[in-house]
PDB file of C-alpha atoms in Angstrom:
ATOM      1  CA  MET A   1      26.764 -10.207 -21.778  1.00 58.00           C
ATOM      2  CA  LEU A   2      25.181  -7.196 -22.971  1.00 57.00           C
ATOM      3  CA  PHE A   3      23.922  -5.426 -20.429  1.00 58.00           C
ATOM      4  CA  VAL A   4      21.619  -2.668 -20.473  1.00 59.00           C
ATOM      5  CA  LYS A   5      19.088  -1.193 -17.992  1.00 58.00           C
ATOM      6  CA  LEU A   6      16.955   1.957 -19.441  1.00 55.00           C
ATOM      7  CA  ARG A   7      16.161   4.755 -17.508  1.00 55.00           C
ATOM      8  CA  GLN A   8      18.180   3.594 -14.921  1.00 58.00           C
ATOM      9  CA  TYR A   9      19.522   7.394 -13.999  1.00 56.00           C
ATOM     10  CA  PRO A  10      17.408   9.970 -14.834  1.00 58.00           C
ATOM     11  CA  GLY A  11      18.360  13.433 -16.134  1.00 62.00           C
ATOM     12  CA  ARG A  12      20.664  15.456 -18.032  1.00 69.00           C
ATOM     13  CA  GLU A  13      22.879  16.045 -15.788  1.00 71.00           C
ATOM     14  CA  ARG A  14      23.895  12.578 -15.378  1.00 64.00           C
ATOM     15  CA  GLN A  15      27.255  10.941 -17.120  1.00 67.00           C
ATOM     16  CA  HIS A  16      27.027   9.075 -20.027  1.00 68.00           C
ATOM     17  CA  VAL A  17      29.497   6.076 -18.807  1.00 66.00           C
ATOM     18  CA  VAL A  18      30.394   2.629 -21.175  1.00 67.00           C
ATOM     19  CA  LEU A  19      32.641   0.348 -19.931  1.00 68.00           C
ATOM     20  CA  ASP A  20      34.551  -3.167 -20.561  1.00 73.00           C
ATOM     21  CA  THR A  21      34.582  -4.953 -17.284  1.00 75.00           C
ATOM     22  CA  ALA A  22      36.772  -7.387 -18.638  1.00 80.00           C
ATOM     23  CA  GLN A  23      39.067  -4.270 -18.965  1.00 84.00           C
ATOM     24  CA  HIS A  24      39.015  -3.862 -15.524  1.00 85.00           C
ATOM     25  CA  PRO A  25      40.377  -5.985 -12.415  1.00 89.00           C
ATOM     26  CA  TRP A  26      38.766  -6.923  -9.670  1.00 93.00           C
ATOM     27  CA  VAL A  27      39.467  -5.148  -5.975  1.00 92.00           C
ATOM     28  CA  ALA A  28      39.374  -5.848  -2.231  1.00 91.00           C
ATOM     29  CA  SER A  29      35.648  -4.303  -0.751  1.00 89.00           C
ATOM     30  CA  ALA A  30      35.485  -3.554   3.131  1.00 87.00           C
ATOM     31  CA  ILE A  31      33.545  -6.722   3.089  1.00 87.00           C
ATOM     32  CA  PRO A  32      35.440 -10.147   3.740  1.00 89.00           C
ATOM     33  CA  ASP A  33      34.752 -12.351   0.640  1.00 94.00           C
ATOM     34  CA  VAL A  34      34.152  -9.979  -1.208  1.00 94.00           C
ATOM     35  CA  ASP A  35      35.412  -8.286  -4.709  1.00 94.00           C
ATOM     36  CA  LEU A  36      34.016  -5.157  -6.686  1.00 92.00           C
ATOM     37  CA  LYS A  37      34.729  -4.149 -10.197  1.00 92.00           C
ATOM     38  CA  PRO A  38      33.420  -0.227 -10.081  1.00 87.00           C
ATOM     39  CA  LEU A  39      30.747   0.479 -12.156  1.00 82.00           C
ATOM     40  CA  TYR A  40      29.111   4.330 -11.636  1.00 68.00           C
ATOM     41  CA  ARG A  41      29.252   6.890  -9.392  1.00 64.00           C
ATOM     42  CA  GLN A  42      28.544  10.145  -9.656  1.00 68.00           C
ATOM     43  CA  PRO A  43      29.180  13.193  -7.248  1.00 67.00           C
ATOM     44  CA  GLY A  44      25.589  14.792  -6.208  1.00 67.00           C
ATOM     45  CA  PHE A  45      24.012  11.790  -6.859  1.00 67.00           C
ATOM     46  CA  SER A  46      23.426   8.926  -4.116  1.00 64.00           C
ATOM     47  CA  ASP A  47      23.212   6.021  -6.772  1.00 74.00           C
ATOM     48  CA  VAL A  48      25.899   3.753  -7.241  1.00 75.00           C
ATOM     49  CA  THR A  49      26.564   0.746  -9.273  1.00 82.00           C
ATOM     50  CA  ARG A  50      29.177  -2.031  -9.346  1.00 87.00           C
ATOM     51  CA  LEU A  51      29.767  -5.667 -10.192  1.00 92.00           C
ATOM     52  CA  GLU A  52      30.541  -7.642  -7.243  1.00 93.00           C
ATOM     53  CA  ARG A  53      32.199 -11.480  -6.453  1.00 96.00           C
ATOM     54  CA  TRP A  54      31.031 -12.866  -3.407  1.00 96.00           C
ATOM     55  CA  ALA A  55      33.988 -16.101  -2.460  1.00 96.00           C
ATOM     56  CA  PRO A  56      32.029 -19.401  -1.797  1.00 97.00           C
ATOM     57  CA  GLY A  57      31.276 -19.633   1.825  1.00 96.00           C
ATOM     58  CA  ALA A  58      30.599 -15.600   1.661  1.00 94.00           C
ATOM     59  CA  ASP A  59      28.410 -14.554   4.270  1.00 94.00           C
ATOM     60  CA  LEU A  60      27.115 -10.593   4.489  1.00 90.00           C
ATOM     61  CA  ARG A  61      25.847 -10.446   7.974  1.00 88.00           C
ATOM     62  CA  ALA A  62      22.691  -8.286   8.270  1.00 86.00           C
ATOM     63  CA  MET A  63      22.384  -5.436   5.352  1.00 83.00           C
ATOM     64  CA  SER A  64      19.923  -2.350   5.346  1.00 78.00           C
ATOM     65  CA  TYR A  65      19.574  -0.306   1.970  1.00 78.00           C
ATOM     66  CA  GLU A  66      18.453   2.777   3.586  1.00 77.00           C
ATOM     67  CA  GLN A  67      17.585   4.299  -0.040  1.00 77.00           C
ATOM     68  CA  GLY A  68      16.724   0.310  -1.672  1.00 82.00           C
ATOM     69  CA  ALA A  69      19.256  -2.085  -4.089  1.00 86.00           C
ATOM     70  CA  GLU A  70      18.853  -4.333  -6.822  1.00 90.00           C
ATOM     71  CA  TYR A  71      20.811  -7.210  -7.368  1.00 92.00           C
ATOM     72  CA  PHE A  72      21.071  -9.084 -10.401  1.00 93.00           C
ATOM     73  CA  VAL A  73      22.102 -12.414 -10.493  1.00 96.00           C
ATOM     74  CA  LEU A  74      25.318 -13.180 -13.171  1.00 94.00           C
ATOM     75  CA  GLU A  75      26.665 -16.536 -12.348  1.00 95.00           C
ATOM     76  CA  GLY A  76      25.978 -18.754  -9.513  1.00 97.00           C
ATOM     77  CA  GLY A  77      23.832 -17.605  -6.652  1.00 96.00           C
ATOM     78  CA  PHE A  78      23.687 -17.319  -3.230  1.00 95.00           C
ATOM     79  CA  ALA A  79      20.048 -17.042  -0.661  1.00 95.00           C
ATOM     80  CA  ASP A  80      18.483 -14.942   2.221  1.00 91.00           C
ATOM     81  CA  GLU A  81      15.642 -15.595   4.774  1.00 90.00           C
ATOM     82  CA  ALA A  82      13.480 -15.006   1.996  1.00 89.00           C
ATOM     83  CA  GLY A  83      14.529 -17.259  -0.670  1.00 92.00           C
ATOM     84  CA  SER A  84      17.310 -18.473  -2.859  1.00 95.00           C
ATOM     85  CA  TYR A  85      18.746 -16.319  -5.875  1.00 94.00           C
ATOM     86  CA  SER A  86      20.241 -18.386  -8.939  1.00 95.00           C
ATOM     87  CA  GLU A  87      21.958 -17.071 -12.531  1.00 95.00           C
ATOM     88  CA  GLY A  88      19.551 -14.561 -14.053  1.00 92.00           C
ATOM     89  CA  PHE A  89      17.960 -13.717 -10.883  1.00 93.00           C
ATOM     90  CA  TRP A  90      16.619 -10.040 -10.619  1.00 90.00           C
ATOM     91  CA  LEU A  91      16.391  -8.656  -6.768  1.00 88.00           C
ATOM     92  CA  ARG A  92      14.939  -4.990  -5.613  1.00 86.00           C
ATOM     93  CA  LEU A  93      14.917  -4.180  -2.467  1.00 85.00           C
ATOM     94  CA  PRO A  94      13.337  -1.036  -1.688  1.00 81.00           C
ATOM     95  CA  ALA A  95      14.583   1.696   0.897  1.00 79.00           C
ATOM     96  CA  GLY A  96      13.861   0.837   4.145  1.00 82.00           C
ATOM     97  CA  SER A  97      15.243  -3.260   3.387  1.00 84.00           C
ATOM     98  CA  VAL A  98      17.241  -5.632   5.583  1.00 88.00           C
ATOM     99  CA  HIS A  99      18.410  -9.115   4.906  1.00 87.00           C
ATOM    100  CA  HIS A 100      21.173 -11.287   5.281  1.00 93.00           C
ATOM    101  CA  PRO A 101      22.545 -12.443   2.037  1.00 94.00           C
ATOM    102  CA  ARG A 102      25.499 -15.180   1.874  1.00 94.00           C
ATOM    103  CA  SER A 103      26.633 -17.711  -0.819  1.00 96.00           C
ATOM    104  CA  GLU A 104      27.337 -21.296  -0.168  1.00 95.00           C
ATOM    105  CA  ARG A 105      29.377 -21.588  -3.986  1.00 96.00           C
ATOM    106  CA  GLY A 106      30.230 -18.031  -4.548  1.00 96.00           C
ATOM    107  CA  CYS A 107      28.221 -15.923  -7.348  1.00 97.00           C
ATOM    108  CA  THR A 108      28.941 -12.330  -9.218  1.00 96.00           C
ATOM    109  CA  LEU A 109      26.388  -9.627  -8.949  1.00 95.00           C
ATOM    110  CA  TYR A 110      26.087  -6.552 -10.654  1.00 92.00           C
ATOM    111  CA  VAL A 111      24.711  -4.658  -7.691  1.00 89.00           C
ATOM    112  CA  LYS A 112      22.648  -0.676  -7.603  1.00 86.00           C
ATOM    113  CA  HIS A 113      22.734   0.399  -3.953  1.00 74.00           C
ATOM    114  CA  ALA A 114      20.503   3.677  -3.810  1.00 73.00           C
ATOM    115  CA  GLY A 115      18.044   5.315  -5.743  1.00 61.00           C
ATOM    116  CA  LEU A 116      14.943   3.853  -5.230  1.00 58.00           C
ATOM    117  CA  PRO A 117      11.694   4.837  -3.756  1.00 53.00           C
ATOM    118  CA  TYR A 118      10.974   4.340   0.031  1.00 51.00           C
ATOM    119  CA  LEU A 119       8.185   1.469   1.040  1.00 48.00           C
ATOM    120  CA  LYS A 120       5.016   2.700   0.884  1.00 48.00           C
ATOM    121  CA  SER A 121       2.339   1.618   4.184  1.00 44.00           C
ATOM    122  CA  ALA A 122      -1.100   0.199   2.517  1.00 43.00           C
ATOM    123  CA  ALA A 123      -2.978   2.486   4.977  1.00 41.00           C
TER     124      ALA A 123
END
C-alpha cells in the first residue's frame, strides 16, 4: 500500500522523509498491547506520525488530544464510545477531543498526533 497525505506538514523548513515501513521493526510503546513504528518527528514542530499495532483485546484507556489526532485503519478495527472503525476508515479528532479506544481483534493504524486546529464553538 502506498499512502500519501498531501500538504500534511506545511512549511519550507520541514524535512522530506520517505520510508519503506517493511524495513523497520515494530518496537514496544509505553502503552500496554501497543507496538509502533515511528514515521516522522521534527524538532520545533509538535506533530508526530507513526504506525501502531494494537494486540487483540487492547484497551487504551481514556485518551485526550490537546492538539488533535488522526487515525487511519490499515488492518482490523477498533471502537470507542462513538462507534466502530474498520479497515479503510479515517477518524479525525480535533484538538481538545477525548475518547476511549479498544480493539477486540487487534488492528494496525496510521496515527498522527498534534498539528490539528482546536474545536470552535458555534456561539
